[in-house]
Short mmCIF file of C-alpha atoms and ligand atoms in Angstrom, two decimals:
data_model
loop_
_atom_site.label_atom_id
_atom_site.label_comp_id
_atom_site.label_asym_id
_atom_site.label_seq_id
_atom_site.Cartn_x
_atom_site.Cartn_y
_atom_site.Cartn_z
CA MET A 6 115.95 135.42 71.29
CA SER A 7 116.03 136.30 67.59
CA ARG A 8 112.26 136.66 67.66
CA THR A 9 112.38 138.93 70.67
CA ILE A 10 114.94 141.00 68.84
CA ALA A 11 112.91 141.10 65.64
CA ALA A 12 109.94 142.27 67.67
CA SER A 13 111.96 145.00 69.34
CA ASN A 14 113.63 146.19 66.14
CA TRP A 15 117.14 145.39 67.16
CA HIS A 16 119.85 145.08 64.55
CA PRO A 17 123.62 145.68 64.79
CA ALA A 18 123.24 149.33 63.73
CA SER A 19 120.04 150.12 65.67
CA TRP A 20 122.20 151.93 68.28
CA GLN A 21 122.69 154.66 65.69
CA GLY A 22 119.17 155.89 66.43
CA LYS A 23 120.09 156.57 70.08
CA PRO A 24 122.32 159.15 71.75
CA ALA A 25 125.86 157.76 71.73
CA SER A 26 128.27 159.19 74.28
CA GLN A 27 132.06 158.94 74.05
CA GLN A 28 132.06 158.62 70.25
CA ALA A 29 134.58 160.32 67.99
CA SER A 30 133.37 162.82 65.45
CA TYR A 31 134.67 161.66 62.06
CA PRO A 32 135.06 164.51 59.55
CA ASN A 33 134.30 162.25 56.59
CA PRO A 34 131.35 159.89 57.28
CA ALA A 35 131.63 158.22 53.85
CA GLU A 36 135.17 157.13 54.69
CA LEU A 37 133.98 155.75 58.01
CA ASP A 38 131.21 153.81 56.24
CA ARG A 39 133.77 152.32 53.86
CA ALA A 40 136.00 151.21 56.74
CA VAL A 41 133.04 149.67 58.59
CA ALA A 42 131.95 147.85 55.41
CA GLU A 43 135.46 146.52 54.90
CA LEU A 44 135.71 145.39 58.50
CA SER A 45 132.39 143.61 58.30
CA ARG A 46 133.64 141.47 55.39
CA LEU A 47 136.76 140.31 57.23
CA PRO A 48 136.78 137.05 59.22
CA PRO A 49 135.90 137.26 62.90
CA ILE A 50 138.53 137.47 65.63
CA VAL A 51 136.76 134.98 67.91
CA THR A 52 134.21 132.24 67.27
CA SER A 53 130.73 131.75 68.68
CA TRP A 54 131.85 128.41 70.19
CA GLU A 55 134.42 130.20 72.27
CA VAL A 56 131.93 132.89 73.25
CA ASP A 57 129.41 130.24 74.35
CA SER A 58 132.06 128.37 76.26
CA LEU A 59 133.00 131.53 78.17
CA ARG A 60 129.33 132.13 78.96
CA GLU A 61 129.24 128.65 80.50
CA GLN A 62 132.40 129.35 82.49
CA ILE A 63 130.89 132.57 83.79
CA ALA A 64 127.71 130.73 84.73
CA LYS A 65 129.89 128.35 86.74
CA ALA A 66 131.59 131.26 88.47
CA GLN A 67 128.15 132.73 89.24
CA ARG A 68 127.35 129.48 91.05
CA GLY A 69 130.57 129.73 93.06
CA GLU A 70 132.27 126.90 91.17
CA ALA A 71 135.01 128.96 89.51
CA PHE A 72 136.88 132.24 89.92
CA VAL A 73 137.53 134.78 87.16
CA LEU A 74 140.83 136.56 86.73
CA GLN A 75 140.45 139.47 84.33
CA GLY A 76 143.56 141.55 83.72
CA GLY A 77 145.71 143.52 81.36
CA ASP A 78 146.55 147.04 80.29
CA CYS A 79 144.29 150.02 80.78
CA ALA A 80 144.79 150.63 77.06
CA GLU A 81 146.70 148.53 74.59
CA THR A 82 148.68 150.48 72.01
CA PHE A 83 149.55 149.50 68.46
CA ASP A 84 153.25 150.08 69.19
CA GLU A 85 153.21 147.64 72.06
CA CYS A 86 151.79 144.82 69.97
CA THR A 87 155.08 142.91 70.17
CA SER A 88 155.86 139.28 70.92
CA GLU A 89 157.65 140.26 74.17
CA ASN A 90 154.65 142.19 75.48
CA ILE A 91 152.13 139.53 74.56
CA VAL A 92 154.23 136.77 76.10
CA ALA A 93 154.76 138.80 79.28
CA LYS A 94 151.02 139.39 79.65
CA LEU A 95 150.26 135.75 79.08
CA LYS A 96 152.90 134.70 81.60
CA ILE A 97 151.64 136.94 84.37
CA LEU A 98 148.04 135.81 83.83
CA LEU A 99 149.12 132.16 83.85
CA GLN A 100 151.26 132.55 86.95
CA MET A 101 148.55 134.37 88.84
CA SER A 102 145.96 131.83 87.82
CA VAL A 103 148.12 128.95 89.03
CA VAL A 104 148.51 130.59 92.42
CA MET A 105 144.76 131.20 92.63
CA LEU A 106 143.89 127.71 91.46
CA TYR A 107 146.15 126.27 94.11
CA GLY A 108 144.88 128.46 96.92
CA LEU A 109 141.17 128.64 96.04
CA LYS A 110 140.95 125.03 94.84
CA LYS A 111 138.66 126.13 92.05
CA PRO A 112 139.13 126.45 88.29
CA VAL A 113 140.31 129.92 87.34
CA VAL A 114 138.88 131.48 84.18
CA ARG A 115 141.48 133.74 82.57
CA ILE A 116 140.29 136.78 80.66
CA GLY A 117 142.83 139.22 79.21
CA ARG A 118 142.06 142.89 78.73
CA MET A 119 143.65 142.34 75.36
CA ALA A 120 143.24 141.95 71.61
CA GLY A 121 141.01 144.99 71.21
CA GLN A 122 141.37 147.22 74.29
CA TYR A 123 142.20 150.19 72.06
CA ALA A 124 139.44 152.74 72.75
CA LYS A 125 139.21 154.87 75.88
CA PRO A 126 136.45 156.98 77.40
CA ARG A 127 137.55 160.56 78.13
CA SER A 128 136.32 163.08 80.67
CA ALA A 129 136.34 165.89 78.05
CA ASP A 130 135.94 165.96 74.27
CA THR A 131 138.84 168.37 73.87
CA GLU A 132 142.24 168.84 75.43
CA THR A 133 143.76 172.30 75.85
CA ARG A 134 147.50 172.98 76.02
CA ASP A 135 149.02 176.47 76.04
CA GLY A 136 145.75 177.98 74.92
CA ALA A 137 145.27 175.57 71.98
CA SER A 138 142.36 173.09 72.02
CA LEU A 139 142.30 169.84 70.06
CA PRO A 140 140.09 166.73 70.14
CA SER A 141 141.07 164.45 73.05
CA PHE A 142 143.08 161.34 72.31
CA ARG A 143 140.54 158.48 72.45
CA GLY A 144 142.88 155.52 71.97
CA ASP A 145 144.70 154.02 68.99
CA LEU A 146 141.45 152.78 67.47
CA VAL A 147 140.29 156.37 66.98
CA ASN A 148 143.11 158.92 66.62
CA ARG A 149 146.79 159.47 67.41
CA SER A 150 148.24 160.69 70.68
CA PRO A 151 150.70 163.49 69.65
CA PHE A 152 149.21 166.91 70.32
CA THR A 153 148.89 168.11 66.72
CA ALA A 154 145.73 168.92 64.80
CA GLU A 155 146.55 166.29 62.19
CA ASP A 156 147.15 163.49 64.70
CA ARG A 157 144.01 164.17 66.69
CA VAL A 158 141.62 163.94 63.73
CA PRO A 159 139.68 160.65 64.07
CA ASP A 160 140.88 158.36 61.27
CA PRO A 161 138.54 155.52 60.14
CA ALA A 162 141.50 153.50 58.83
CA LEU A 163 142.52 152.96 62.47
CA ILE A 164 139.59 150.65 63.12
CA LEU A 165 141.07 148.33 60.47
CA ARG A 166 144.56 148.65 61.98
CA GLY A 167 143.05 147.87 65.40
CA TYR A 168 141.25 144.81 64.08
CA GLU A 169 144.52 143.57 62.58
CA ARG A 170 146.50 144.11 65.80
CA ALA A 171 143.76 142.37 67.80
CA ALA A 172 143.83 139.40 65.41
CA LEU A 173 147.65 139.22 65.51
CA THR A 174 147.58 139.31 69.29
CA LEU A 175 145.02 136.57 69.67
CA ASN A 176 146.61 134.46 66.95
CA PHE A 177 149.90 134.50 68.85
CA VAL A 178 148.21 133.74 72.17
CA ARG A 179 146.36 130.78 70.64
CA SER A 180 149.51 129.43 68.99
CA LEU A 181 151.45 129.62 72.23
CA ILE A 182 148.71 127.81 74.09
CA ASP A 183 148.23 125.17 71.39
CA GLY A 184 151.98 124.64 71.34
CA GLY A 185 152.00 123.73 75.01
CA PHE A 186 153.04 127.05 76.55
CA ALA A 187 150.27 126.84 79.15
CA ASP A 188 151.10 123.25 80.06
CA LEU A 189 151.14 122.92 83.82
CA HIS A 190 154.07 120.50 83.50
CA HIS A 191 156.28 123.29 82.25
CA PRO A 192 155.68 126.34 84.40
CA GLU A 193 159.32 127.26 83.77
CA TYR A 194 158.15 128.51 80.35
CA TRP A 195 156.31 131.28 82.14
CA ASP A 196 159.17 132.46 84.29
CA LEU A 197 159.34 136.21 83.93
CA GLY A 198 162.73 136.42 85.60
CA TRP A 199 162.24 137.62 89.15
CA VAL A 200 164.03 140.85 89.69
CA GLY A 201 166.76 140.51 92.29
CA HIS A 202 165.46 138.41 95.09
CA SER A 203 161.75 138.95 95.07
CA PRO A 204 160.04 138.54 98.42
CA MET A 205 157.60 136.24 96.64
CA ALA A 206 159.83 134.15 94.41
CA ASP A 207 160.31 131.34 96.93
CA GLU A 208 156.62 131.08 97.72
CA TYR A 209 155.75 130.98 94.03
CA HIS A 210 158.32 128.30 93.25
CA GLU A 211 157.08 126.18 96.15
CA ILE A 212 153.53 126.34 94.79
CA VAL A 213 154.68 125.39 91.31
CA LYS A 214 156.75 122.49 92.66
CA SER A 215 153.83 121.23 94.64
CA ILE A 216 151.50 121.39 91.61
CA SER A 217 154.04 119.58 89.42
CA ASN A 218 154.44 116.88 92.05
CA SER A 219 150.67 116.41 92.32
CA LEU A 220 150.40 116.15 88.54
CA ASP A 221 153.20 113.57 88.38
CA PHE A 222 151.50 111.61 91.13
CA LEU A 223 148.09 111.73 89.43
CA GLU A 224 149.56 110.67 86.11
CA THR A 225 151.49 107.84 87.69
CA ILE A 226 148.44 106.36 89.34
CA SER A 227 146.04 107.00 86.44
CA GLY A 228 148.50 106.13 83.66
CA GLN A 229 147.23 109.15 81.73
CA GLN A 230 148.48 112.61 81.01
CA VAL A 231 146.36 115.18 82.80
CA HIS A 232 146.95 118.11 80.49
CA LYS A 233 145.74 116.34 77.34
CA THR A 234 142.18 117.21 78.25
CA GLN A 235 142.83 120.30 80.32
CA ARG A 236 144.15 123.10 78.15
CA ALA A 237 144.39 126.50 79.80
CA ASP A 238 142.20 128.80 77.76
CA ILE A 239 142.60 132.55 77.68
CA TYR A 240 139.63 134.66 76.69
CA ALA A 241 139.74 138.21 75.36
CA ALA A 242 137.83 141.23 76.66
CA HIS A 243 137.68 144.92 75.95
CA GLU A 244 135.44 147.87 76.71
CA GLY A 245 132.78 147.89 73.99
CA LEU A 246 133.10 151.60 73.50
CA HIS A 247 133.59 152.25 69.81
CA LEU A 248 130.25 151.12 68.45
CA HIS A 249 131.16 151.20 64.75
CA TYR A 250 133.96 148.75 65.49
CA GLU A 251 131.69 146.46 67.52
CA GLN A 252 128.88 146.66 64.97
CA ALA A 253 131.10 145.76 62.01
CA GLN A 254 131.95 142.33 63.40
CA THR A 255 128.48 141.47 64.71
CA ARG A 256 127.12 138.40 62.94
CA PHE A 257 123.88 136.44 63.00
CA LEU A 258 124.63 132.75 63.37
CA ASP A 259 121.84 130.73 61.81
CA ARG A 260 122.50 127.56 63.70
CA ARG A 261 122.29 129.45 67.00
CA GLU A 262 119.68 131.97 65.92
CA ARG A 263 121.50 134.72 67.74
CA TRP A 264 123.71 137.69 67.03
CA TYR A 265 127.30 137.58 68.28
CA ASN A 266 129.89 140.29 68.67
CA LEU A 267 132.88 138.46 67.23
CA THR A 268 135.54 141.10 67.94
CA THR A 269 135.92 139.69 71.46
CA HIS A 270 134.56 137.07 73.82
CA PHE A 271 133.60 139.45 76.58
CA PRO A 272 132.81 143.11 75.91
CA TRP A 273 132.05 145.33 78.87
CA ILE A 274 130.25 148.60 79.18
CA GLY A 275 131.59 151.44 81.33
CA MET A 276 129.33 153.51 83.54
CA ARG A 277 129.93 156.59 81.41
CA THR A 278 128.16 154.86 78.52
CA ALA A 279 125.56 152.86 80.46
CA ALA A 280 122.58 155.21 80.05
CA VAL A 281 119.49 153.00 79.72
CA ASP A 282 118.24 154.89 76.68
CA GLY A 283 121.71 155.30 75.18
CA ALA A 284 123.37 153.73 72.18
CA HIS A 285 125.68 151.39 74.07
CA VAL A 286 122.95 149.67 76.02
CA GLU A 287 120.95 149.40 72.79
CA TYR A 288 123.87 147.67 71.08
CA PHE A 289 124.70 145.40 74.01
CA ARG A 290 121.15 144.17 74.53
CA GLY A 291 121.15 142.43 71.15
CA VAL A 292 124.33 140.35 71.26
CA ALA A 293 124.59 136.91 72.81
CA ASN A 294 128.04 137.40 74.35
CA PRO A 295 128.48 137.39 78.09
CA VAL A 296 128.72 141.09 78.94
CA GLY A 297 130.10 143.09 81.84
CA ILE A 298 128.82 146.34 83.34
CA LYS A 299 131.08 148.50 85.47
CA ILE A 300 129.33 149.94 88.50
CA GLY A 301 130.67 152.62 90.79
CA PRO A 302 129.51 155.42 93.07
CA GLY A 303 126.55 157.09 91.39
CA MET A 304 124.93 153.85 90.24
CA THR A 305 121.40 153.85 91.58
CA LYS A 306 119.05 151.05 92.43
CA GLU A 307 116.60 151.99 89.65
CA TRP A 308 119.33 152.39 87.05
CA LEU A 309 120.85 149.01 87.86
CA GLN A 310 117.49 147.26 87.79
CA GLU A 311 116.66 148.77 84.42
CA LEU A 312 120.05 147.76 83.03
CA ILE A 313 119.58 144.20 84.20
CA GLY A 314 116.06 144.11 82.75
CA LEU A 315 117.31 145.34 79.38
CA LEU A 316 120.49 143.30 79.19
CA ASN A 317 119.29 140.04 80.71
CA PRO A 318 115.50 139.97 80.32
CA ASN A 319 115.38 136.16 80.42
CA ASN A 320 117.62 135.78 83.48
CA GLU A 321 120.05 133.74 81.46
CA PRO A 322 122.95 132.22 83.45
CA GLY A 323 126.40 133.43 82.42
CA ARG A 324 125.13 136.48 80.57
CA LEU A 325 125.82 139.25 83.11
CA THR A 326 128.87 140.23 85.09
CA LEU A 327 128.85 143.24 87.37
CA ILE A 328 132.31 144.69 87.83
CA HIS A 329 132.19 146.93 90.89
CA ARG A 330 134.73 149.70 91.33
CA PHE A 331 133.69 151.85 94.26
CA GLY A 332 137.09 152.60 95.78
CA ALA A 333 138.31 151.47 99.19
CA LYS A 334 136.52 154.35 100.93
CA ALA A 335 133.06 153.90 99.41
CA ILE A 336 132.70 150.16 98.90
CA GLU A 337 131.36 149.27 102.36
CA GLU A 338 128.66 151.88 102.01
CA CYS A 339 127.67 151.30 98.37
CA LEU A 340 128.02 147.58 97.68
CA PRO A 341 125.38 146.11 100.04
CA GLU A 342 122.58 148.05 98.36
CA MET A 343 123.74 146.87 94.94
CA ILE A 344 123.75 143.25 96.07
CA ALA A 345 120.24 143.59 97.51
CA THR A 346 119.05 145.30 94.32
CA VAL A 347 120.34 142.55 92.08
CA ARG A 348 118.74 139.93 94.27
CA GLU A 349 115.32 141.54 93.71
CA THR A 350 115.68 141.13 89.93
CA GLY A 351 116.13 137.35 90.02
CA SER A 352 118.90 137.60 87.42
CA PRO A 353 122.01 135.58 88.14
CA VAL A 354 125.10 137.80 87.99
CA LEU A 355 128.80 137.27 88.43
CA TRP A 356 130.26 139.75 90.91
CA VAL A 357 133.76 140.89 90.05
CA CYS A 358 135.79 143.44 92.02
CA ASP A 359 137.85 146.02 90.14
CA PRO A 360 139.95 147.51 92.96
CA MET A 361 141.83 149.79 90.54
CA HIS A 362 139.52 152.44 89.09
CA GLY A 363 138.04 153.72 92.34
CA ASN A 364 141.50 154.14 93.86
CA THR A 365 143.31 156.38 91.40
CA GLU A 366 145.00 159.41 92.94
CA SER A 367 147.67 161.95 92.08
CA THR A 368 150.99 162.48 93.85
CA ALA A 369 152.16 165.94 94.89
CA ASP A 370 153.80 166.41 91.47
CA GLY A 371 150.64 165.34 89.63
CA THR A 372 151.60 161.75 88.71
CA LYS A 373 148.60 159.41 88.48
CA THR A 374 149.09 156.48 90.82
CA ARG A 375 147.32 153.86 92.91
CA ARG A 376 148.33 152.76 96.38
CA PHE A 377 148.77 149.03 96.81
CA ASP A 378 147.21 149.26 100.28
CA SER A 379 144.01 150.83 98.89
CA ILE A 380 143.77 148.13 96.23
CA VAL A 381 144.12 145.39 98.84
CA ALA A 382 141.75 147.20 101.21
CA GLU A 383 139.04 147.37 98.56
CA LEU A 384 139.49 143.70 97.76
CA GLU A 385 139.29 142.76 101.43
CA SER A 386 136.11 144.78 101.83
CA ALA A 387 134.65 143.22 98.71
CA PHE A 388 135.15 139.68 100.00
CA ARG A 389 133.83 140.66 103.41
CA VAL A 390 130.70 142.44 102.16
CA HIS A 391 129.77 139.65 99.75
CA GLN A 392 130.23 137.06 102.44
CA SER A 393 128.16 138.98 104.94
CA MET A 394 125.37 139.38 102.36
CA GLY A 395 125.47 135.67 101.44
CA SER A 396 126.65 136.37 97.89
CA TYR A 397 129.79 135.19 96.14
CA LEU A 398 132.62 137.39 94.88
CA GLY A 399 133.58 135.38 91.83
CA GLY A 400 136.35 137.37 90.24
CA VAL A 401 138.83 140.20 90.17
CA HIS A 402 139.51 142.78 87.45
CA LEU A 403 143.01 144.28 87.47
CA GLU A 404 145.18 146.60 85.43
CA LEU A 405 148.55 144.92 85.40
CA THR A 406 151.62 144.20 83.35
CA GLY A 407 154.25 141.46 83.33
CA GLU A 408 156.89 144.19 83.26
CA ASN A 409 158.79 145.70 86.13
CA VAL A 410 157.21 149.14 85.94
CA THR A 411 156.80 151.58 88.84
CA GLU A 412 153.29 153.00 88.44
CA CYS A 413 151.48 151.91 91.64
CA THR A 414 153.09 152.53 95.03
CA GLY A 415 153.45 150.04 97.88
CA GLY A 416 153.60 146.26 97.70
CA ALA A 417 156.23 143.99 99.20
CA ARG A 418 159.06 146.18 97.91
CA GLY A 419 157.48 149.29 99.40
CA LEU A 420 157.59 151.52 96.30
CA THR A 421 157.18 155.19 97.21
CA ASP A 422 156.11 158.28 95.24
CA GLY A 423 159.81 158.94 94.66
CA ASP A 424 160.17 155.60 92.84
CA LEU A 425 157.42 156.31 90.32
CA ALA A 426 159.58 158.25 87.87
CA ARG A 427 162.04 155.33 87.55
CA ALA A 428 159.92 153.14 85.26
CA TYR A 429 156.55 154.78 84.66
CA LYS A 430 155.41 153.69 81.20
CA SER A 431 151.62 153.85 81.13
CA THR A 432 150.11 156.76 79.24
CA VAL A 433 146.72 156.06 80.80
CA ASP A 434 146.06 154.36 84.15
CA PRO A 435 148.83 153.08 86.47
CA ARG A 436 149.22 149.28 86.44
CA LEU A 437 150.35 146.78 89.02
CA ASN A 438 153.81 145.54 88.13
CA TYR A 439 154.78 141.89 88.03
CA GLU A 440 155.51 141.52 91.74
CA GLN A 441 152.55 143.57 92.88
CA ALA A 442 150.22 141.54 90.67
CA MET A 443 151.61 138.30 92.07
CA GLU A 444 151.18 139.62 95.59
CA VAL A 445 147.52 140.36 94.89
CA ALA A 446 147.09 136.83 93.52
CA MET A 447 148.74 135.31 96.61
CA ARG A 448 146.60 137.35 98.93
CA ILE A 449 143.41 136.37 97.14
CA ALA A 450 144.52 132.77 97.28
CA GLY A 451 145.20 133.12 101.00
CA LEU A 452 148.83 132.17 100.45
CA HIS A 453 150.71 135.27 101.40
CA LYS A 454 152.83 134.39 104.41
CA ASP A 455 153.43 137.81 105.90
CA SER A 456 149.95 139.19 105.85
CA ALA A 457 146.40 138.39 106.60
CA ARG A 458 144.56 136.74 103.76
CA VAL A 459 142.34 138.95 101.71
CA ASN A 460 139.81 136.31 100.87
CA ARG A 461 137.73 134.82 103.61
CA ASN A 462 135.27 133.55 101.05
CA GLY A 463 135.77 129.95 102.01
CA ALA A 464 139.13 129.01 100.42
C1 LIG B 23 138.89 151.04 82.51
O1 LIG B 23 138.51 149.90 82.83
O2 LIG B 23 140.01 151.28 82.00
C2 LIG B 23 138.01 152.18 82.83
C3 LIG B 23 138.06 153.32 82.14
O3 LIG B 23 137.22 151.93 83.88
P1 LIG B 23 135.98 152.72 84.44
O4 LIG B 23 135.07 152.94 83.26
O5 LIG B 23 135.42 151.76 85.44
O6 LIG B 23 136.49 153.98 85.05
CO1 LIG B 24 141.86 152.02 83.26
#
């Protein structure tokens, strides 16, 4: 691959020769260069071994042998980089993955939207309030959210602060896991404290009890501890939006003869930045990481084929994940053509459903929300369409939190528009709360007692 890249003039900064959308305009380029140079000297956040191991896991999921759970905040914030928040996110991902593992009878690959999800695409470059226009807030990696001229100026120092927060986050996650937090023998560590009597608490505890009993049984007959070899890994992912940040931590590894983006295991590219001749695709084509592409209404057959050709020219297993987010209304119409298109390319891909971003709506008073029923409806359609086309839906991509927020309506507790104000914390997209996220997991796993299963994919 390095030779191919040499021949096609790729290097970590070659994207700078292409049109880059969704980039901040820094008033002092020399300061930005200094920050990028400093960041490129600092140690990486992830290692190439981990990146390669995730690529293998994704290849397995492409073959139908595993299922991917990708979840976390729409945007992380520097303020919320606290032990409580990180632990809560880890707990919800672990709990959901246990439910899925149990129901699907397949390994579940956990990928957090975390440790670097600090930059956001915006629909407009400026925001206007009371007649005054300022640069839009593009996430903590770029500028600050208060609506003042000073706060909205892109500040290169923030890419260093973001790198530090990402490293602190992942360091804590790794320590918890190494210390036994993810041990299946001690699921009580992950208890998030069900609020009141949750409609799902009993089901969840039954699943956990059954898994513990099976583990005890296995260990008794084999005389060995199961978890010694089976540590639950958590991988990190973020949208690879801020190209200076991604570039700074991109390293050539001699022993592998490939370039790696070492800010994260799994960067993805949003549709807003997926132009085939644009800077993001140029950057992404040169790194060895497994990469995701979001696809939604507006993605065409030709565009998708070109993207696949550029990003996975050698049809490498594990390299490409397509995260589709059409919305409950459009998925049945749009997805079959995408599946047929991919098939023509010969590239293996992992299909992941993001049932969040195509289902965002506003309430009468203008609050951004998502209806639980639309989320579940899109998931149901996704499983159905893939099955009818003979392809495999191998993962789900969710915006969720371990906290008891009220940002999405519906779910077993029947949250209404009137409940949203009670605990609405997100400053970007509305997230599933703890119970809603668990309900999605149970439905995917086919374990939800009161409703039809979402997943008829064979579990
Ligand atoms: C996101 O994942 O937060 C996001 C902005 O998604 P999309 O680009 O698919 O709208
Ligand atoms: Co979002």
